[in-house]
Coordinates of C-alpha atoms in Angstrom, one line a residue:
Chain H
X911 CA -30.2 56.1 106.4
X912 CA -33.8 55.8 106.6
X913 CA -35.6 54.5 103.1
X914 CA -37.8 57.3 103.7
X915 CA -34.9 59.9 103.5
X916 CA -33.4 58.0 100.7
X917 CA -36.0 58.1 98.1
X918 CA -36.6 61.9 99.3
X919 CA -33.1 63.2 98.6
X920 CA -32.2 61.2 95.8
X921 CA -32.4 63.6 93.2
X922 CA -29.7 66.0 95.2
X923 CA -27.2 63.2 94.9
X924 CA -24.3 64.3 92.8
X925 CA -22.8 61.4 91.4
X926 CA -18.9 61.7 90.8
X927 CA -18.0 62.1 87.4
X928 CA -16.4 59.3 86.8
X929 CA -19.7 57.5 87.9
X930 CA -21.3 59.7 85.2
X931 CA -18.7 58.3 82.2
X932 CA -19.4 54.9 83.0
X933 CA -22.9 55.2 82.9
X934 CA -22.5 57.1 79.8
X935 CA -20.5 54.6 78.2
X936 CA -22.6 51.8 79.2
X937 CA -25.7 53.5 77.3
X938 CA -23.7 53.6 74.4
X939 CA -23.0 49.8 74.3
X940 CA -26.0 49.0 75.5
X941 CA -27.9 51.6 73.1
X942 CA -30.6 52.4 76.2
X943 CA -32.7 55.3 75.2
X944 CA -33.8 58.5 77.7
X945 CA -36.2 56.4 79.6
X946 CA -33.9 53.9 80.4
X947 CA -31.2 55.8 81.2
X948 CA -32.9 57.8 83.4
X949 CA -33.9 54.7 85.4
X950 CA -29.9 53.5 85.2
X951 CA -29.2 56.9 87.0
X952 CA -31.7 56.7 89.8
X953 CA -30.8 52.8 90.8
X954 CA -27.4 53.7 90.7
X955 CA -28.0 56.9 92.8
X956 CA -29.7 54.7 95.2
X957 CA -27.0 51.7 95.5
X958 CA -24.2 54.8 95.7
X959 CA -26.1 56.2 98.6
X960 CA -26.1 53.0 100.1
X961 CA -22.4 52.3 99.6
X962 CA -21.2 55.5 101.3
X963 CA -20.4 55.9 104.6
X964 CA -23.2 57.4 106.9
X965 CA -23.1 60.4 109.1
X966 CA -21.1 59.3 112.5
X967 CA -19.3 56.2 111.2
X968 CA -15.7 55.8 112.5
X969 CA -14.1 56.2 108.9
X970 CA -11.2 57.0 110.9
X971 CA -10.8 53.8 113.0
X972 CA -11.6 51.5 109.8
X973 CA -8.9 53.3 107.3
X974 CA -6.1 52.4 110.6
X975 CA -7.2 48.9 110.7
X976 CA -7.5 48.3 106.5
X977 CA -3.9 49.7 106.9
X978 CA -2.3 48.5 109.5
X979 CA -3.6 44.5 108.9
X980 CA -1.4 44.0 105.9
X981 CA 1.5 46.2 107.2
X982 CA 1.7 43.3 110.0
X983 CA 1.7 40.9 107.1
X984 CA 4.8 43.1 105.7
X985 CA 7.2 42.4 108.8
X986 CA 7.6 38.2 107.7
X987 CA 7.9 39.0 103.8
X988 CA 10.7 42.0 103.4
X989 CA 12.8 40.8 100.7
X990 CA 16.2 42.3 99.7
X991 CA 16.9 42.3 96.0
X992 CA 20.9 41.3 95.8
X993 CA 22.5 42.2 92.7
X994 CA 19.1 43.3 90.7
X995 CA 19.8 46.4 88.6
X996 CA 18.8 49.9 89.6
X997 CA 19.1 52.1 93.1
X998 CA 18.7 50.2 95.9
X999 CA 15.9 51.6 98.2
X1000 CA 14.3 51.5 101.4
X1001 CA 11.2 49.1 100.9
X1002 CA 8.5 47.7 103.0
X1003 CA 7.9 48.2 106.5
X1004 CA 10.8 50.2 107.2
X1005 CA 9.5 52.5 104.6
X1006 CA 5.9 52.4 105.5
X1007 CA 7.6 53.7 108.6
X1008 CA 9.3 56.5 107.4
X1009 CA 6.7 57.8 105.4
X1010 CA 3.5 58.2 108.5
X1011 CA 6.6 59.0 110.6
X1012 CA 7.3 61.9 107.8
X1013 CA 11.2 62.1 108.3
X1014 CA 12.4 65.2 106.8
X1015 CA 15.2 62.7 105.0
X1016 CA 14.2 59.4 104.2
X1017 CA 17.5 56.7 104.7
X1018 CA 17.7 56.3 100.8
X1019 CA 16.4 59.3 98.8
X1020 CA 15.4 58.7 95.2
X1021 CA 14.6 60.8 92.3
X1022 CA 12.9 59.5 89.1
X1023 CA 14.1 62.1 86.1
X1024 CA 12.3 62.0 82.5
X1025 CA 14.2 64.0 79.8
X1026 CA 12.5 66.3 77.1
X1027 CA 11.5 64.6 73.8
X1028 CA 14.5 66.0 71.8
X1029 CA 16.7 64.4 74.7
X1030 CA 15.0 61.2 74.8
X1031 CA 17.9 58.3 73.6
X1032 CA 21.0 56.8 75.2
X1033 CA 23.4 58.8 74.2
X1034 CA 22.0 61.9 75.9
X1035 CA 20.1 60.6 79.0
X1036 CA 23.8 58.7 80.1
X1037 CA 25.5 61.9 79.4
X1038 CA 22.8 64.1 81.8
X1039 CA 23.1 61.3 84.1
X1040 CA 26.9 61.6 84.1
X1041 CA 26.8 65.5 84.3
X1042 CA 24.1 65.3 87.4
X1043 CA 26.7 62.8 89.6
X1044 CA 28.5 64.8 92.2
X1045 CA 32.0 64.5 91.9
X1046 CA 34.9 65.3 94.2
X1047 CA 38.0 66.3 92.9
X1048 CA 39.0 62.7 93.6
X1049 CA 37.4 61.6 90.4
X1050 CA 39.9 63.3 88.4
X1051 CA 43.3 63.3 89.8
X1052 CA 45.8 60.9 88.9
X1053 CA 48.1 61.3 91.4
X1054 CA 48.8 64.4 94.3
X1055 CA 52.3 65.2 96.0
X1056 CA 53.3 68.1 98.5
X1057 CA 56.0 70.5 98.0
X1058 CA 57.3 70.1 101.6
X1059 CA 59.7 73.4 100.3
X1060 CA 57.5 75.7 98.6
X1061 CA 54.7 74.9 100.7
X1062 CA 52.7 73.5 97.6
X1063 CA 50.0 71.0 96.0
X1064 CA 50.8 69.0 93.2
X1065 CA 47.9 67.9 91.7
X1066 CA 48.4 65.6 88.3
X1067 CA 45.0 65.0 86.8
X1068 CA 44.1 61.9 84.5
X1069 CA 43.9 62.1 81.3
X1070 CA 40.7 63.5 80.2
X1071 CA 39.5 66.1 77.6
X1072 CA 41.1 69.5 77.8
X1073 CA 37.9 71.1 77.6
X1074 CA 36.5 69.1 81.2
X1075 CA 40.1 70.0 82.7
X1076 CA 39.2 73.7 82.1
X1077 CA 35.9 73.0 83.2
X1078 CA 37.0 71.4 86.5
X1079 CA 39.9 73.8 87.5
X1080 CA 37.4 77.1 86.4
X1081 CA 35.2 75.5 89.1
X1082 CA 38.2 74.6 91.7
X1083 CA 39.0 78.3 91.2
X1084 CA 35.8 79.1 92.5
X1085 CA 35.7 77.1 95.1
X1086 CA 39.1 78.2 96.8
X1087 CA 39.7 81.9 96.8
X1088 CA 42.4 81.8 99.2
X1089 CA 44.5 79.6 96.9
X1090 CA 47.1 80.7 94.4
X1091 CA 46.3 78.4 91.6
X1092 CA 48.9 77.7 88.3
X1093 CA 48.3 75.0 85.2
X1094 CA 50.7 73.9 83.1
X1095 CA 49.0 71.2 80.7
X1096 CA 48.0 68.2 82.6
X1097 CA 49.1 69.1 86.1
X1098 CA 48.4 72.3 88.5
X1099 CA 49.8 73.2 91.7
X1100 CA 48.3 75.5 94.6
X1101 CA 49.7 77.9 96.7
X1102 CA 48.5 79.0 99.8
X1103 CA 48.4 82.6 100.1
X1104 CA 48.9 82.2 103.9
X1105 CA 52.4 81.8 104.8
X1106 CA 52.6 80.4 107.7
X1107 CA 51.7 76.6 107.0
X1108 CA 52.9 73.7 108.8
X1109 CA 52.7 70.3 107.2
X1110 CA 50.1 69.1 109.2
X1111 CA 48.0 71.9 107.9
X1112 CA 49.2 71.4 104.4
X1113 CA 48.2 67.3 104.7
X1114 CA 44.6 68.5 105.9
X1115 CA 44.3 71.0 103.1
X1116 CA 45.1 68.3 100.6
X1117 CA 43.0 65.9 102.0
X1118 CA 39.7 68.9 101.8
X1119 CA 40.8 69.6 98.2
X1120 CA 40.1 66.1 97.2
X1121 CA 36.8 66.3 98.6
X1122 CA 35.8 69.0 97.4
X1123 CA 32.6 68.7 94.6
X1124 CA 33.5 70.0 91.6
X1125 CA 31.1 68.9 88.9
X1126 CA 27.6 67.7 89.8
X1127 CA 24.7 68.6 92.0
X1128 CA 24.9 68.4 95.2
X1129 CA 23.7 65.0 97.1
X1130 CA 23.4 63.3 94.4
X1131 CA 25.3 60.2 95.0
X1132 CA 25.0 58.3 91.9
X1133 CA 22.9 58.3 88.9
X1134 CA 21.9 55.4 86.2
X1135 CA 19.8 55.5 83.2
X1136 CA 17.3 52.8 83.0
X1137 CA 14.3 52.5 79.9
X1138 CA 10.6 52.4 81.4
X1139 CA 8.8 51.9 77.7
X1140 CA 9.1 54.5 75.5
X1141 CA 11.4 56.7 78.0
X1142 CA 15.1 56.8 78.7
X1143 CA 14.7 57.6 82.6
X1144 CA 17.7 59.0 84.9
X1145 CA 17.5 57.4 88.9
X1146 CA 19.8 58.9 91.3
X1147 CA 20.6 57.8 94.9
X1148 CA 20.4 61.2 97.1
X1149 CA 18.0 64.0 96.1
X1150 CA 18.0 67.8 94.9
X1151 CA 14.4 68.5 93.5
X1152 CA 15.5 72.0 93.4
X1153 CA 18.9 72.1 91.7
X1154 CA 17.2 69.5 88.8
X1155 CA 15.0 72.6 87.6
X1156 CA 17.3 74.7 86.2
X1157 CA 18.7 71.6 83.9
X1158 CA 17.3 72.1 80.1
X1159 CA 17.3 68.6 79.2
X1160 CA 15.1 67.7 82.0
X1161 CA 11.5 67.2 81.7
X1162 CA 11.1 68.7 84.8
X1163 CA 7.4 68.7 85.0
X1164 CA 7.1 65.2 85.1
X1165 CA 10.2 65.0 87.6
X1166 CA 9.6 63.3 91.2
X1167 CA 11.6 62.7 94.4
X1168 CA 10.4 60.4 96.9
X1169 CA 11.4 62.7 99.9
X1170 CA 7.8 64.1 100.2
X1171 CA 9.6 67.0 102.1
X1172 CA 11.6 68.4 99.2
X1173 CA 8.4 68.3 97.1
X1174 CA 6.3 70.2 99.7
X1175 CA 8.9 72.8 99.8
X1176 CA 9.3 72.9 95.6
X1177 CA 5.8 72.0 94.6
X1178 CA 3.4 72.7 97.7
X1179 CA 1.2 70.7 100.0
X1180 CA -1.2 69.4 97.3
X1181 CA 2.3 67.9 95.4
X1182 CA 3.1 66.3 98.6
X1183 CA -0.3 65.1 98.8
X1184 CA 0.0 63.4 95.9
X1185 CA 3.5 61.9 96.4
X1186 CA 2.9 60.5 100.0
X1187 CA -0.1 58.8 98.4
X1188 CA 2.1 57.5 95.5
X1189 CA 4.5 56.6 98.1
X1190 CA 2.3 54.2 100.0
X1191 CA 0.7 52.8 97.2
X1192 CA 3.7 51.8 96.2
X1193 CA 4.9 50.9 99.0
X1194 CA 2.3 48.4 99.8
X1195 CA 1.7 46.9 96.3
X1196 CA 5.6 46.3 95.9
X1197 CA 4.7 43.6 98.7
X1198 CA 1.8 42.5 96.9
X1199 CA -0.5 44.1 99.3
X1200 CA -3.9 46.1 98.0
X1201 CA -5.3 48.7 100.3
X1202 CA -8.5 50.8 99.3
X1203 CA -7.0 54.5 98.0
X1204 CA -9.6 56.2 100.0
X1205 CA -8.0 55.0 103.3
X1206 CA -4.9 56.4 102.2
X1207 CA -6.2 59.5 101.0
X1208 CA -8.0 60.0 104.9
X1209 CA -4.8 59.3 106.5
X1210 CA -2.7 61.5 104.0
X1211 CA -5.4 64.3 104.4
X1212 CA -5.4 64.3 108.0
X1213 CA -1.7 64.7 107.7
X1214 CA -1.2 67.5 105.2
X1215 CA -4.7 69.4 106.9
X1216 CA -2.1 72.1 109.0
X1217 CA -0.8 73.0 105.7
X1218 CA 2.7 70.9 106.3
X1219 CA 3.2 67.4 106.1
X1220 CA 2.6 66.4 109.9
X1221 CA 4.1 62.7 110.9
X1222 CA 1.1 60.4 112.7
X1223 CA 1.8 60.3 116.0
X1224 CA 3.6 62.2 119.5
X1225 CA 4.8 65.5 117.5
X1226 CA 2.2 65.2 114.6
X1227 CA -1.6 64.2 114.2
X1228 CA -1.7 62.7 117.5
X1229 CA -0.2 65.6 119.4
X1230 CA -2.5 68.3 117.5
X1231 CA -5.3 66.5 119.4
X1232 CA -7.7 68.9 121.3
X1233 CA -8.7 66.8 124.1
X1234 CA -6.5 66.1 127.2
X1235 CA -7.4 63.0 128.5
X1236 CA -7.0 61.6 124.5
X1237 CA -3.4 62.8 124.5
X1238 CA -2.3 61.7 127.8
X1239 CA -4.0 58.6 126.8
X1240 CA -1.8 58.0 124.2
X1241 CA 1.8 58.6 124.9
X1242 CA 4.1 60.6 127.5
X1243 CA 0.9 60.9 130.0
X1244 CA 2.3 63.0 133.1
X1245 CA 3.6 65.6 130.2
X1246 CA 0.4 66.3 129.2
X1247 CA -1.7 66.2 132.2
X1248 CA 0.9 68.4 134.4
X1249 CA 0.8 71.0 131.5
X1250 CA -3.3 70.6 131.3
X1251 CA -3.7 71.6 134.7
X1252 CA -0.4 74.3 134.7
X1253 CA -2.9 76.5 132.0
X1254 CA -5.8 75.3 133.5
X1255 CA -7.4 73.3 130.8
X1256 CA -10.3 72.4 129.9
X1257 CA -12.0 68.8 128.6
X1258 CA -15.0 69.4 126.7
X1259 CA -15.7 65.1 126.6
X1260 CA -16.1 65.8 122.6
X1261 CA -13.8 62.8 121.3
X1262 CA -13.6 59.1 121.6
X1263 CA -11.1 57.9 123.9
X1264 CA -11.4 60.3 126.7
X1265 CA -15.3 59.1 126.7
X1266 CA -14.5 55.5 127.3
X1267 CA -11.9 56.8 130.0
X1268 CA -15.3 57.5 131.9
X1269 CA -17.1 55.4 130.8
X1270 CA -19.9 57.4 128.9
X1271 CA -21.8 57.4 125.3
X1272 CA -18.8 57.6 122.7
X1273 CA -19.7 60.2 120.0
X1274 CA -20.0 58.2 117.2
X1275 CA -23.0 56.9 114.8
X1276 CA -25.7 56.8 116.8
X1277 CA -24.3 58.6 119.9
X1278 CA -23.2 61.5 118.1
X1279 CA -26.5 62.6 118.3
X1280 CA -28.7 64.5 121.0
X1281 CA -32.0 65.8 121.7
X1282 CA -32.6 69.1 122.1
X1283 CA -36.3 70.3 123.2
X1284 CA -37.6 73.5 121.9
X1285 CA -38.7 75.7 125.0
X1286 CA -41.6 77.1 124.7
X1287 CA -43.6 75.7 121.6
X1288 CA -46.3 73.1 121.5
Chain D
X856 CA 19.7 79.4 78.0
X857 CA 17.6 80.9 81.5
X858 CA 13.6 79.3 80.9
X859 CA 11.1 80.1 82.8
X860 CA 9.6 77.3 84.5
X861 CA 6.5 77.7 85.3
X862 CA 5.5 74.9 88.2
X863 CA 1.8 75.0 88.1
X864 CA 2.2 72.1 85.0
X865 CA 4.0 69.8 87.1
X866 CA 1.9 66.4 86.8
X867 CA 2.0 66.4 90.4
X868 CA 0.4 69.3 91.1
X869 CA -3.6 70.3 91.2
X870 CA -5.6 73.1 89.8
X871 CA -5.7 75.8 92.3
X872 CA -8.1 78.7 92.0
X873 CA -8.0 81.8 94.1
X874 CA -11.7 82.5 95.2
X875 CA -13.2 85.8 95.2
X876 CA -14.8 87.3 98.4
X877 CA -18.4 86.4 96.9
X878 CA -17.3 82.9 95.7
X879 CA -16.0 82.9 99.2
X880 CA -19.1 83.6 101.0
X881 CA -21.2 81.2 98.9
X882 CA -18.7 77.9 100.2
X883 CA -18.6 79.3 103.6
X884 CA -22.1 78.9 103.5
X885 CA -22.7 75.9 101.7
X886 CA -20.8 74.0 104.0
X887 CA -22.0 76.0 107.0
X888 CA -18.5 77.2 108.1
X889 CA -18.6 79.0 111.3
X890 CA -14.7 79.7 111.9
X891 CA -12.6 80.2 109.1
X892 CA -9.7 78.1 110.2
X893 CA -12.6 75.3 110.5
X894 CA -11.2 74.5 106.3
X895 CA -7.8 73.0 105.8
X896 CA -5.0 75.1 105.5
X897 CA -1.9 75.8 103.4
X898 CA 0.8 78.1 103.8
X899 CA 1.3 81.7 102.6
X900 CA 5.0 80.7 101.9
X901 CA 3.8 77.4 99.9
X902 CA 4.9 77.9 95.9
X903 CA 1.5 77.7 94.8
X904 CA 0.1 80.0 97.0
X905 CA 2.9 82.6 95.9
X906 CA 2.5 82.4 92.3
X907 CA -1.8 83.3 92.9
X908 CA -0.5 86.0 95.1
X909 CA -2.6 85.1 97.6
X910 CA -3.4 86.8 101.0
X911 CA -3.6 85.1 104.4
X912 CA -7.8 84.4 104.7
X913 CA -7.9 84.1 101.4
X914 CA -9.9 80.8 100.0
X915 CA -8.7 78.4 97.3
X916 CA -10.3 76.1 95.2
X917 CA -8.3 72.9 94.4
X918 CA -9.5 70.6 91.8
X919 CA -7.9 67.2 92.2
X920 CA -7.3 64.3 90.1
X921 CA -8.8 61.6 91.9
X922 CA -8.6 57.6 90.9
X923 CA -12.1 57.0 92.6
X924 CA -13.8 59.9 91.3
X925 CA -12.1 61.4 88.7
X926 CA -12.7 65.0 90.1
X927 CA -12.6 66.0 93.5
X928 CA -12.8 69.4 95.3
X929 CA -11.0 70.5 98.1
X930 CA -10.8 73.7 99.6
X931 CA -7.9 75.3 101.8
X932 CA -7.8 78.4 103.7
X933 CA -4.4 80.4 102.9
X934 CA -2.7 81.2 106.7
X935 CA 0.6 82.5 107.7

């Protein structure tokens, strides 16, 4: 920008707020009165000018190379963690991956659960934890036989607490509505109500009976307690954002998932904004790597812009691309040129890359711009 | 033991303000908007936009928690 321009516009600069604390703090220490202060303001108005980006710069270009230098530097130092405490997730490059790629399930799905105050100890946070693991029916049986006569299932369940064996078999009851179900103390037995059964069937109903989830929500794998501080915090392996809601002892407003997906559909697109930078913040520091935020926040903008998380590349950002020869450019070329020319097309010669197909002025800084003559006036 | 939980606290999640047609007019303008769909978009089916009850062309405000500035402003055009 030219100094002329600078010094004219200077007073409609808006510094950001957290500019504005700073400077107030630093008049505090430094007890500078009005005059002073006033002078502060206008040098740092100028220097902020300076430091942002100017009309026409490539922001997009520089954000892909801040990001994608280190993430080379990630291939040659993924480390696994053997035996270290805690859920074991998807880290690194792979994840990096995963998250521009915006897979609707990432290969290890997390969530981090904080519990209300009055919940906040041991005792309680391992009991939600336990309450919150899905379990099969396998969990709790001792040992299962077939009553080849009667066309039966055995089912002898370990010995828990009469009060969880109601629980369980109130649930099982549920759950099968086609089965004739009797207890008697620690053991129950089902009864088909269909008559005809051969044992193969009966074998194959057993074997879905022991699968079946009876306590728990659903996906979640496993579930530990771990203390961050202050907090007693629940991790899980597999993910529910939705189910976790309705549990009271769950803080649920400081709740997260990492699968950005379930978020956007619970929380909305500026939640998922949030978590998919979160994600790759954390995903890059946990390799010791520091990126600016603001590249992050361009490419996760550009990516949530449609209203839905869109991946970078073919079927996402990429893809959404208006200009044909850019496209084709890219990836799956004869696709996109044989549809161009199908609807009969049109290439305006707005954007970067289909420009340096033909060799012409790329619109950016400098070349953005054009003159246009006013007809018709001195 | 049914509690209402009322989403718009979740730590992750922005201030959103339904604009009204005037406020509307006046950011169209300041940015010098020709097209409405020019501003990003969010869903009508997104939780947020359900709980403001707000209409496809409708504007909202969203006031985000930024670590470089503190406070940012963001605007999103409500589609179908």
């Amino acid at each position: 920008m030219s100094e002329k321009l600078q010094t004219t516009s200077l007073d409609d600069v808006i510094l950001p707020i957290k500019i504005l604390d700073e400077i107030e703090t630093v008049c505090k220490e430094k007890k500078l009165n009005s005059n002073q202060k006033e002078k502060l303001i206008q040098i740092i108005k100028k220097e902020y000018m300076n430091s942002s980006f100017e009309p026409g710069e490539a922001i997009g270009i520089v954000s892909a190379q801040s990001i994608s230098e280190p993430a080379t530097q990630m291939t040659m130092r993924t480390f696994h963690f053997a035996g270290s405490s805690g859920i074991q997730v998807t880290l690194g490059l792979p994840r990096l991956i995963e998250i521009f790629d915006a897979k609707k399930e990432p290969t290890t799905s997390t969530m981090t659960l904080y519990l209300k105050k009055k919940y906040n100890n041991k005792t309680d946070s391992e009991r939600v934890a336990d309450t919150i693991t899905e379990k099969s029916l396998r969990n709790f049986v001792e040992t299962v036989s077939l009553d080849l006569v009667n066309k039966r299932i055995r089912i002898k369940f370990k010995k828990i607490k009469k009060s969880d064996l109601k629980d369980t078999v109130a649930k099982l009851q549920k759950k099968v509505k086609d089965y004739k179900i009797s207890i008697k103390e620690n053991a129950m037995a089902l009864e088909s109500k269909e008559k005809q059964l051969t044992i193969k069937d009966l074998q194959r109903i057993k074997k879905r009976l022991l699968d079946l989830a009876v306590t728990g929500i659903q996906s979640v794998k496993n579930a530990i307690v771990v203390k961050e501080g202050d907090d007693w915090v629940i991790k899980t392996l597999g993910s529910n954002f939705l189910k976790v809601q309705s549990f009271e002892e769950i803080d649920f407003m400081r709740s997260y998932t990492n699968n950005v997906h379930e978020v956007a559909s619970v929380l909305g697109i500026e939640a998922a904004r949030m978590a998919l930078i979160k994600e790759i913040k954390n995903t890059m520091k946990q390799q010791g790597l520091d990126i600016d935020v603001r590249h992050i926040m361009l490419v996760v903008d550009t990516m949530t812009f449609s209203g839905e998380i869109k991946p970078i590349g073919r079927y996402g950002v990429a893809g959404m691309k208006q200009s044909i020869l850019t496209r084709a450019g890219f990836e799956e070329t004869i696709k996109h040129l044989v549809k161009a020319s199908l609807r009969q097309e049109e290439d305006t010669f707005n954007a970067i890359f289909d420009n340096v197909m033909v060799n012409q002025l790329v619109p950016i800084g400098t070349g953005m711009f054009d003159l246009i003559a006013k007809l018709g006036e001195e | 033991m049914e509690t209402e939980i009322n989403i718009l606290n979740h730590e992750l999640i922005p201030k959103h303000i339904l604009l009204s047609q005037q406020e509307k007019e006046e950011v169209i303008k300041h940015y010098g908007i020709r097209k409405i769909n020019q501003f990003p978009k969010i869903l009508k089916s997104d939780p947020v936009v359900q709980l403001l009850e707000a209409k496809p062309g409708d504007l909202i405000k969203i006031i985000r928690k930024s670590d470089t500035a503190k406070e940012s402003i963001y605007y999103r055009v409500v589609i179908e």
